[in-house]
Structures are given as C-alpha cells and as structure tokens.
PDB file of C-alpha atoms in Angstrom:
ATOM      1  CA  GLU A   1      33.058  22.062 -39.867  1.00 96.00           C
ATOM      2  CA  VAL A   2      36.689  21.512 -39.706  1.00 97.00           C
ATOM      3  CA  GLN A   3      37.687  18.025 -38.800  1.00 98.00           C
ATOM      4  CA  LEU A   4      41.066  16.077 -38.746  1.00 98.00           C
ATOM      5  CA  VAL A   5      40.744  12.280 -38.542  1.00 98.00           C
ATOM      6  CA  GLN A   6      43.901  10.417 -37.852  1.00 98.00           C
ATOM      7  CA  SER A   7      44.768   6.825 -38.606  1.00 97.00           C
ATOM      8  CA  GLY A   8      47.842   4.554 -38.506  1.00 95.00           C
ATOM      9  CA  GLY A   9      50.086   4.215 -35.565  1.00 91.00           C
ATOM     10  CA  GLY A  10      50.343   1.194 -33.318  1.00 97.00           C
ATOM     11  CA  PHE A  11      53.150  -0.963 -32.080  1.00 97.00           C
ATOM     12  CA  VAL A  12      56.471  -1.465 -33.826  1.00 97.00           C
ATOM     13  CA  GLN A  13      59.967  -2.785 -33.075  1.00 98.00           C
ATOM     14  CA  PRO A  14      62.937  -0.492 -33.019  1.00 98.00           C
ATOM     15  CA  GLY A  15      64.116   0.125 -36.628  1.00 98.00           C
ATOM     16  CA  GLY A  16      60.662  -0.417 -37.933  1.00 98.00           C
ATOM     17  CA  SER A  17      58.399   1.929 -40.042  1.00 98.00           C
ATOM     18  CA  LEU A  18      54.931   3.353 -39.687  1.00 98.00           C
ATOM     19  CA  ARG A  19      52.797   5.751 -41.668  1.00 98.00           C
ATOM     20  CA  LEU A  20      50.373   8.126 -40.024  1.00 98.00           C
ATOM     21  CA  SER A  21      47.514   9.566 -42.003  1.00 98.00           C
ATOM     22  CA  CYS A  22      45.435  12.751 -41.199  1.00 98.00           C
ATOM     23  CA  ALA A  23      42.363  13.139 -43.361  1.00 98.00           C
ATOM     24  CA  ALA A  24      40.948  16.630 -43.350  1.00 98.00           C
ATOM     25  CA  SER A  25      37.446  17.922 -43.936  1.00 97.00           C
ATOM     26  CA  GLY A  26      35.907  21.355 -43.919  1.00 97.00           C
ATOM     27  CA  PHE A  27      39.030  22.996 -45.454  1.00 97.00           C
ATOM     28  CA  THR A  28      41.687  22.421 -48.101  1.00 97.00           C
ATOM     29  CA  VAL A  29      44.989  20.886 -46.819  1.00 97.00           C
ATOM     30  CA  SER A  30      46.992  22.317 -49.691  1.00 96.00           C
ATOM     31  CA  ASP A  31      45.906  25.823 -48.832  1.00 96.00           C
ATOM     32  CA  ASN A  32      47.063  25.554 -45.141  1.00 96.00           C
ATOM     33  CA  TYR A  33      50.093  25.181 -42.944  1.00 95.00           C
ATOM     34  CA  MET A  34      49.874  21.536 -41.614  1.00 97.00           C
ATOM     35  CA  SER A  35      52.043  20.210 -38.767  1.00 98.00           C
ATOM     36  CA  TRP A  36      52.668  17.077 -36.763  1.00 98.00           C
ATOM     37  CA  VAL A  37      53.155  17.529 -32.971  1.00 98.00           C
ATOM     38  CA  ARG A  38      53.938  14.630 -30.593  1.00 98.00           C
ATOM     39  CA  GLN A  39      53.567  13.967 -26.984  1.00 98.00           C
ATOM     40  CA  ALA A  40      55.566  11.268 -25.222  1.00 98.00           C
ATOM     41  CA  PRO A  41      53.684   9.613 -22.339  1.00 97.00           C
ATOM     42  CA  GLY A  42      53.243  11.983 -19.454  1.00 95.00           C
ATOM     43  CA  LYS A  43      55.238  14.644 -21.125  1.00 97.00           C
ATOM     44  CA  GLY A  44      54.740  17.990 -22.969  1.00 97.00           C
ATOM     45  CA  LEU A  45      54.195  18.858 -26.640  1.00 98.00           C
ATOM     46  CA  GLU A  46      57.025  18.666 -29.205  1.00 98.00           C
ATOM     47  CA  TRP A  47      56.698  19.926 -32.684  1.00 98.00           C
ATOM     48  CA  VAL A  48      57.822  17.278 -35.247  1.00 98.00           C
ATOM     49  CA  SER A  49      57.345  18.492 -38.794  1.00 98.00           C
ATOM     50  CA  VAL A  50      55.444  21.074 -40.956  1.00 97.00           C
ATOM     51  CA  ILE A  51      54.424  21.421 -44.580  1.00 97.00           C
ATOM     52  CA  TYR A  52      53.575  24.851 -45.821  1.00 96.00           C
ATOM     53  CA  SER A  53      50.822  25.581 -48.360  1.00 94.00           C
ATOM     54  CA  GLY A  54      53.549  26.399 -50.858  1.00 94.00           C
ATOM     55  CA  GLY A  55      55.136  23.078 -50.259  1.00 94.00           C
ATOM     56  CA  SER A  56      58.174  23.892 -47.993  1.00 95.00           C
ATOM     57  CA  ILE A  57      58.908  21.258 -45.487  1.00 96.00           C
ATOM     58  CA  TYR A  58      60.834  21.276 -42.133  1.00 96.00           C
ATOM     59  CA  TYR A  59      61.596  18.782 -39.486  1.00 97.00           C
ATOM     60  CA  ALA A  60      62.755  18.748 -35.851  1.00 97.00           C
ATOM     61  CA  ASP A  61      66.315  17.778 -35.627  1.00 97.00           C
ATOM     62  CA  SER A  62      65.289  14.611 -33.729  1.00 97.00           C
ATOM     63  CA  VAL A  63      63.471  13.164 -36.615  1.00 98.00           C
ATOM     64  CA  LYS A  64      65.306  14.728 -39.609  1.00 98.00           C
ATOM     65  CA  GLY A  65      66.314  12.042 -42.081  1.00 98.00           C
ATOM     66  CA  ARG A  66      63.915   9.448 -40.646  1.00 98.00           C
ATOM     67  CA  PHE A  67      60.543  11.044 -40.956  1.00 98.00           C
ATOM     68  CA  THR A  68      58.867  12.363 -44.130  1.00 98.00           C
ATOM     69  CA  ILE A  69      55.835  14.618 -44.232  1.00 98.00           C
ATOM     70  CA  SER A  70      53.706  14.710 -47.360  1.00 98.00           C
ATOM     71  CA  ARG A  71      50.217  15.535 -48.604  1.00 98.00           C
ATOM     72  CA  ASP A  72      47.844  14.118 -51.137  1.00 97.00           C
ATOM     73  CA  ASN A  73      45.685  16.922 -52.468  1.00 96.00           C
ATOM     74  CA  SER A  74      43.290  14.587 -54.110  1.00 97.00           C
ATOM     75  CA  LYS A  75      42.537  12.939 -50.788  1.00 98.00           C
ATOM     76  CA  ASN A  76      42.915  16.096 -48.780  1.00 98.00           C
ATOM     77  CA  THR A  77      45.181  14.086 -46.375  1.00 98.00           C
ATOM     78  CA  VAL A  78      48.569  14.749 -44.743  1.00 98.00           C
ATOM     79  CA  TYR A  79      50.937  11.866 -44.017  1.00 98.00           C
ATOM     80  CA  LEU A  80      53.817  11.183 -41.716  1.00 98.00           C
ATOM     81  CA  GLN A  81      56.113   8.421 -42.847  1.00 98.00           C
ATOM     82  CA  MET A  82      58.250   7.348 -39.919  1.00 98.00           C
ATOM     83  CA  ASN A  83      61.237   5.034 -40.669  1.00 98.00           C
ATOM     84  CA  ASN A  84      64.053   3.690 -38.412  1.00 98.00           C
ATOM     85  CA  LEU A  85      61.853   4.228 -35.418  1.00 98.00           C
ATOM     86  CA  ARG A  86      63.502   4.482 -31.921  1.00 98.00           C
ATOM     87  CA  ALA A  87      62.172   3.965 -28.545  1.00 98.00           C
ATOM     88  CA  GLU A  88      62.199   7.595 -27.873  1.00 97.00           C
ATOM     89  CA  ASP A  89      59.752   8.198 -30.760  1.00 98.00           C
ATOM     90  CA  THR A  90      57.113   6.510 -28.571  1.00 98.00           C
ATOM     91  CA  ALA A  91      54.301   9.124 -28.257  1.00 98.00           C
ATOM     92  CA  VAL A  92      50.946  10.218 -29.181  1.00 98.00           C
ATOM     93  CA  TYR A  93      51.203  11.914 -32.624  1.00 98.00           C
ATOM     94  CA  TYR A  94      48.774  14.739 -33.444  1.00 98.00           C
ATOM     95  CA  CYS A  95      48.264  16.398 -36.801  1.00 98.00           C
ATOM     96  CA  ALA A  96      47.252  20.065 -36.572  1.00 98.00           C
ATOM     97  CA  LYS A  97      45.991  22.737 -38.893  1.00 97.00           C
ATOM     98  CA  GLY A  98      47.780  26.175 -38.886  1.00 93.00           C
ATOM     99  CA  GLY A  99      45.673  29.138 -37.819  1.00 92.00           C
ATOM    100  CA  HIS A 100      46.996  32.640 -37.141  1.00 89.00           C
ATOM    101  CA  CYS A 101      50.468  33.063 -38.540  1.00 90.00           C
ATOM    102  CA  SER A 102      53.498  35.198 -38.227  1.00 91.00           C
ATOM    103  CA  SER A 103      55.732  35.679 -41.293  1.00 88.00           C
ATOM    104  CA  ILE A 104      57.364  32.291 -40.545  1.00 91.00           C
ATOM    105  CA  SER A 105      55.072  30.123 -38.364  1.00 93.00           C
ATOM    106  CA  CYS A 106      51.527  29.430 -37.415  1.00 93.00           C
ATOM    107  CA  LEU A 107      49.757  28.459 -34.259  1.00 94.00           C
ATOM    108  CA  ASN A 108      47.478  25.300 -34.360  1.00 96.00           C
ATOM    109  CA  ASP A 109      43.791  26.017 -34.360  1.00 96.00           C
ATOM    110  CA  TYR A 110      42.438  22.438 -35.034  1.00 97.00           C
ATOM    111  CA  TRP A 111      43.967  19.187 -33.894  1.00 98.00           C
ATOM    112  CA  GLY A 112      43.392  15.605 -34.870  1.00 98.00           C
ATOM    113  CA  GLN A 113      42.340  13.160 -32.117  1.00 98.00           C
ATOM    114  CA  GLY A 114      45.884  11.744 -31.778  1.00 98.00           C
ATOM    115  CA  THR A 115      47.335   8.348 -32.525  1.00 98.00           C
ATOM    116  CA  LEU A 116      49.662   6.365 -30.286  1.00 98.00           C
ATOM    117  CA  VAL A 117      52.930   5.148 -31.570  1.00 98.00           C
ATOM    118  CA  THR A 118      54.738   2.640 -29.405  1.00 98.00           C
ATOM    119  CA  VAL A 119      58.359   1.577 -30.299  1.00 98.00           C
ATOM    120  CA  SER A 120      59.543  -1.339 -28.260  1.00 97.00           C
ATOM    121  CA  SER A 121      61.267  -4.663 -28.601  1.00 95.00           C
TER     122      SER A 121
ATOM    123  CA  ASP B   1      65.241  27.863 -31.111  1.00 95.00           C
ATOM    124  CA  ILE B   2      63.200  29.963 -28.718  1.00 97.00           C
ATOM    125  CA  VAL B   3      62.892  28.359 -25.393  1.00 98.00           C
ATOM    126  CA  MET B   4      59.592  28.590 -23.519  1.00 98.00           C
ATOM    127  CA  THR B   5      59.440  28.260 -19.772  1.00 98.00           C
ATOM    128  CA  GLN B   6      56.336  28.205 -17.463  1.00 98.00           C
ATOM    129  CA  SER B   7      55.670  28.628 -13.790  1.00 95.00           C
ATOM    130  CA  PRO B   8      54.560  27.048 -11.626  1.00 97.00           C
ATOM    131  CA  ASP B   9      54.707  23.390 -12.738  1.00 98.00           C
ATOM    132  CA  SER B  10      51.415  22.792 -11.090  1.00 98.00           C
ATOM    133  CA  LEU B  11      48.943  24.589  -8.893  1.00 97.00           C
ATOM    134  CA  ALA B  12      45.866  23.741  -6.964  1.00 98.00           C
ATOM    135  CA  VAL B  13      43.035  26.367  -6.677  1.00 97.00           C
ATOM    136  CA  SER B  14      39.733  26.384  -4.934  1.00 97.00           C
ATOM    137  CA  LEU B  15      36.659  26.451  -7.021  1.00 98.00           C
ATOM    138  CA  GLY B  16      35.694  30.066  -7.867  1.00 97.00           C
ATOM    139  CA  GLU B  17      39.171  31.407  -7.055  1.00 98.00           C
ATOM    140  CA  ARG B  18      41.835  32.753  -9.490  1.00 98.00           C
ATOM    141  CA  ALA B  19      44.518  30.714 -11.167  1.00 98.00           C
ATOM    142  CA  THR B  20      47.465  32.393 -12.702  1.00 98.00           C
ATOM    143  CA  ILE B  21      50.083  30.767 -15.023  1.00 98.00           C
ATOM    144  CA  ASN B  22      53.245  32.460 -16.257  1.00 98.00           C
ATOM    145  CA  CYS B  23      55.172  31.962 -19.474  1.00 98.00           C
ATOM    146  CA  LYS B  24      58.460  33.415 -20.483  1.00 98.00           C
ATOM    147  CA  SER B  25      60.238  33.236 -23.818  1.00 98.00           C
ATOM    148  CA  SER B  26      64.039  33.185 -24.271  1.00 98.00           C
ATOM    149  CA  GLN B  27      63.686  36.099 -26.744  1.00 97.00           C
ATOM    150  CA  SER B  28      60.940  38.533 -27.611  1.00 97.00           C
ATOM    151  CA  VAL B  29      58.051  37.210 -29.662  1.00 97.00           C
ATOM    152  CA  LEU B  30      56.762  40.798 -30.388  1.00 96.00           C
ATOM    153  CA  TYR B  31      56.692  41.906 -33.927  1.00 94.00           C
ATOM    154  CA  SER B  32      57.338  45.646 -34.103  1.00 91.00           C
ATOM    155  CA  THR B  33      55.532  45.981 -37.456  1.00 92.00           C
ATOM    156  CA  ASP B  34      52.189  45.078 -35.958  1.00 92.00           C
ATOM    157  CA  ASN B  35      52.923  45.420 -32.260  1.00 94.00           C
ATOM    158  CA  LYS B  36      51.494  41.854 -31.700  1.00 96.00           C
ATOM    159  CA  SER B  37      53.092  39.153 -29.592  1.00 97.00           C
ATOM    160  CA  TYR B  38      52.956  35.739 -31.331  1.00 97.00           C
ATOM    161  CA  LEU B  39      52.111  33.785 -28.362  1.00 98.00           C
ATOM    162  CA  ALA B  40      49.368  31.271 -27.839  1.00 98.00           C
ATOM    163  CA  TRP B  41      47.826  29.397 -24.957  1.00 98.00           C
ATOM    164  CA  TYR B  42      46.336  25.871 -25.139  1.00 98.00           C
ATOM    165  CA  GLN B  43      44.306  23.739 -22.730  1.00 98.00           C
ATOM    166  CA  GLN B  44      44.772  20.005 -22.759  1.00 98.00           C
ATOM    167  CA  LYS B  45      42.440  17.693 -20.791  1.00 98.00           C
ATOM    168  CA  PRO B  46      43.430  14.023 -20.201  1.00 95.00           C
ATOM    169  CA  GLY B  47      43.075  11.916 -23.264  1.00 94.00           C
ATOM    170  CA  GLN B  48      42.245  14.898 -25.518  1.00 97.00           C
ATOM    171  CA  PRO B  49      44.186  16.954 -28.038  1.00 98.00           C
ATOM    172  CA  PRO B  50      45.173  20.509 -26.964  1.00 98.00           C
ATOM    173  CA  LYS B  51      42.499  23.150 -27.539  1.00 98.00           C
ATOM    174  CA  LEU B  52      43.488  26.670 -28.529  1.00 98.00           C
ATOM    175  CA  LEU B  53      42.388  29.275 -26.025  1.00 98.00           C
ATOM    176  CA  ILE B  54      44.313  32.448 -26.739  1.00 98.00           C
ATOM    177  CA  TYR B  55      46.378  33.839 -29.548  1.00 97.00           C
ATOM    178  CA  TRP B  56      48.355  37.057 -30.032  1.00 97.00           C
ATOM    179  CA  ALA B  57      48.942  36.791 -26.342  1.00 98.00           C
ATOM    180  CA  SER B  58      45.469  38.179 -25.348  1.00 98.00           C
ATOM    181  CA  THR B  59      42.874  37.463 -28.016  1.00 98.00           C
ATOM    182  CA  ARG B  60      40.425  34.758 -26.940  1.00 98.00           C
ATOM    183  CA  GLU B  61      39.522  32.183 -29.495  1.00 97.00           C
ATOM    184  CA  SER B  62      35.881  31.972 -30.487  1.00 96.00           C
ATOM    185  CA  GLY B  63      33.876  30.106 -27.870  1.00 97.00           C
ATOM    186  CA  VAL B  64      36.381  30.420 -24.982  1.00 98.00           C
ATOM    187  CA  PRO B  65      34.756  31.686 -21.818  1.00 97.00           C
ATOM    188  CA  ASP B  66      35.713  35.097 -20.759  1.00 96.00           C
ATOM    189  CA  ARG B  67      37.135  33.944 -17.477  1.00 98.00           C
ATOM    190  CA  PHE B  68      40.216  33.016 -19.494  1.00 98.00           C
ATOM    191  CA  ARG B  69      42.431  36.059 -19.964  1.00 98.00           C
ATOM    192  CA  GLY B  70      45.741  36.378 -21.539  1.00 98.00           C
ATOM    193  CA  SER B  71      48.194  39.240 -20.988  1.00 98.00           C
ATOM    194  CA  GLY B  72      51.763  40.350 -21.398  1.00 98.00           C
ATOM    195  CA  SER B  73      54.077  41.324 -24.277  1.00 97.00           C
ATOM    196  CA  GLY B  74      57.578  40.649 -25.478  1.00 96.00           C
ATOM    197  CA  THR B  75      58.908  37.887 -23.306  1.00 98.00           C
ATOM    198  CA  ASP B  76      56.660  37.681 -20.343  1.00 98.00           C
ATOM    199  CA  PHE B  77      53.126  36.492 -20.514  1.00 98.00           C
ATOM    200  CA  THR B  78      50.308  35.349 -18.076  1.00 98.00           C
ATOM    201  CA  LEU B  79      47.167  33.217 -18.429  1.00 98.00           C
ATOM    202  CA  THR B  80      44.564  33.981 -15.767  1.00 98.00           C
ATOM    203  CA  ILE B  81      41.519  31.932 -15.051  1.00 98.00           C
ATOM    204  CA  SER B  82      39.442  34.438 -13.108  1.00 97.00           C
ATOM    205  CA  SER B  83      37.105  31.977 -11.397  1.00 97.00           C
ATOM    206  CA  LEU B  84      38.244  28.422 -11.604  1.00 98.00           C
ATOM    207  CA  GLN B  85      35.480  25.948 -12.650  1.00 98.00           C
ATOM    208  CA  ALA B  86      35.689  22.154 -12.357  1.00 97.00           C
ATOM    209  CA  GLU B  87      35.948  21.743 -16.064  1.00 97.00           C
ATOM    210  CA  ASP B  88      39.034  23.937 -16.182  1.00 98.00           C
ATOM    211  CA  VAL B  89      41.037  21.122 -14.608  1.00 98.00           C
ATOM    212  CA  ALA B  90      43.721  20.546 -17.318  1.00 98.00           C
ATOM    213  CA  VAL B  91      47.364  21.134 -18.355  1.00 98.00           C
ATOM    214  CA  TYR B  92      47.970  24.490 -19.944  1.00 98.00           C
ATOM    215  CA  TYR B  93      50.700  25.157 -22.521  1.00 98.00           C
ATOM    216  CA  CYS B  94      52.110  28.322 -23.934  1.00 98.00           C
ATOM    217  CA  GLN B  95      53.521  28.329 -27.413  1.00 98.00           C
ATOM    218  CA  GLN B  96      55.416  30.915 -29.550  1.00 98.00           C
ATOM    219  CA  TYR B  97      54.721  31.113 -33.307  1.00 97.00           C
ATOM    220  CA  TYR B  98      56.962  34.073 -33.870  1.00 97.00           C
ATOM    221  CA  ASN B  99      59.805  32.092 -35.295  1.00 95.00           C
ATOM    222  CA  SER B 100      60.496  28.569 -36.633  1.00 92.00           C
ATOM    223  CA  PRO B 101      60.361  25.989 -35.200  1.00 95.00           C
ATOM    224  CA  VAL B 102      57.256  26.759 -33.024  1.00 96.00           C
ATOM    225  CA  THR B 103      58.124  25.825 -29.454  1.00 98.00           C
ATOM    226  CA  PHE B 104      55.958  25.021 -26.527  1.00 98.00           C
ATOM    227  CA  GLY B 105      56.293  25.627 -22.755  1.00 98.00           C
ATOM    228  CA  PRO B 106      56.495  22.474 -20.529  1.00 98.00           C
ATOM    229  CA  GLY B 107      53.031  22.926 -19.258  1.00 98.00           C
ATOM    230  CA  THR B 108      51.290  23.815 -16.042  1.00 98.00           C
ATOM    231  CA  LYS B 109      48.905  21.355 -14.498  1.00 98.00           C
ATOM    232  CA  VAL B 110      45.830  23.023 -12.772  1.00 98.00           C
ATOM    233  CA  GLU B 111      43.998  21.118 -10.160  1.00 98.00           C
ATOM    234  CA  ILE B 112      41.109  21.724  -7.787  1.00 97.00           C
ATOM    235  CA  LYS B 113      42.148  22.351  -4.115  1.00 96.00           C
TER     236      LYS B 113
END
C-alpha cells in the first residue's frame, strides 16, 4: 500500500527556516517523480517544487533560491528545506507522488496528509 | 505557464441532481502523438489532501464511482457528477500535466442545495 507520511512544519518567524519530511512506503521514491504542493489558508493548490527520478529539480519562481528539495534514498524520504520564510509562505504543504505522466510532467496520484507551516511575527 | 480557469466558483445542487464543472486551459493540453489530453480532476474535502478522480481528461481512477465523468479535449473540459451524493460535497480542482510547471485551476466548491 502506498503511503506518504509527512512531518516537520510548525510556527516560525519571518526569515526563519523549517524542514519538511515526507516518508514514503509501498514504492521507491528514487524511481518516481515527487513534488511538493502548497495551499494557503482558504485558497487553492499551488505547485512548489519537483524532483524527478533522474534527479532533475525545479522550483516555482515564488520559492526559487529559498527552498531546496532533496531525497534520501536510504530512508525513502523526500525533504523540503525552507529558508528565509515569508508570511506569504504560510500554507499547508503536501508532498505527492507522480502518477501518469506526459513527456514533461506528472499528475499526483498519492498525497501526504499535509503539514501546516505558519510564518508570523 | 499554462493558466487554468474554472467555472463556476461554486454551485449548490440538490441531492440526486447533476453537477457540472467547467475547466479551461490557456493553451491546448492535447498531445497529438497519442491523442490524449493531459488534464486531471481532483476532489478535496475539508481537512483532507486532494484525491485524484480523473486523468487523461476522461479516465476514472480506480475506485472512483461511475457517477463522476470527465469529458473534453484540447482546452475545454467538464467534470460531471451525474447524481450528487452527500459525500460529494467538496472542492474540485482541474490540473494540467501537459507542461511544466503543472498548474491547477482555482477550484469549484460543490454544496448541497
């Protein structure tokens, strides 16, 4: 059974850092497209970052230079390191596994439970 | 980036009646090589992550009730719930995965009238 269990998150002041974790079971993270999607309170879904099975990495412009996606194959876990956090980064963050794909991108067939990140002074 | 729009923003439908949600992409998400539109639909209930309902615009994910039907091609798509059930109250999002970055529509909230 595919499962994504998230941890990390919480309350942080502007300029602070947090690391989110997404532990996978039932499949191998390094063989899959893994992404982070966030949802600000009461708002819609916003793609944040992706790591492809081959290791290519991309970020939304809004987080480029501040967030880093990575994976630990030995732990079958994906991470999102978030630095220099801003109030507008406040959101529930979801990790998600890629499913059916085009030549470039994939939909998300399994999602973590989400973790709330609150950035406030 | 491909911009996704949805209409209406919200709708209230009586139990057992049909709900129709529209999604439009700013450019075609149809691959000519396989004649598939790379458009997915998700359902999100309060406090839960999104759940994949439909992919390739019209293929139901395993386990999704057949009252959910996706249609359309190219730039215009529709999600139809043929007979609304109480458990279908949720926000529905379309997403294109034709290009990078993937982009989502703003969502349509479905409620019971």
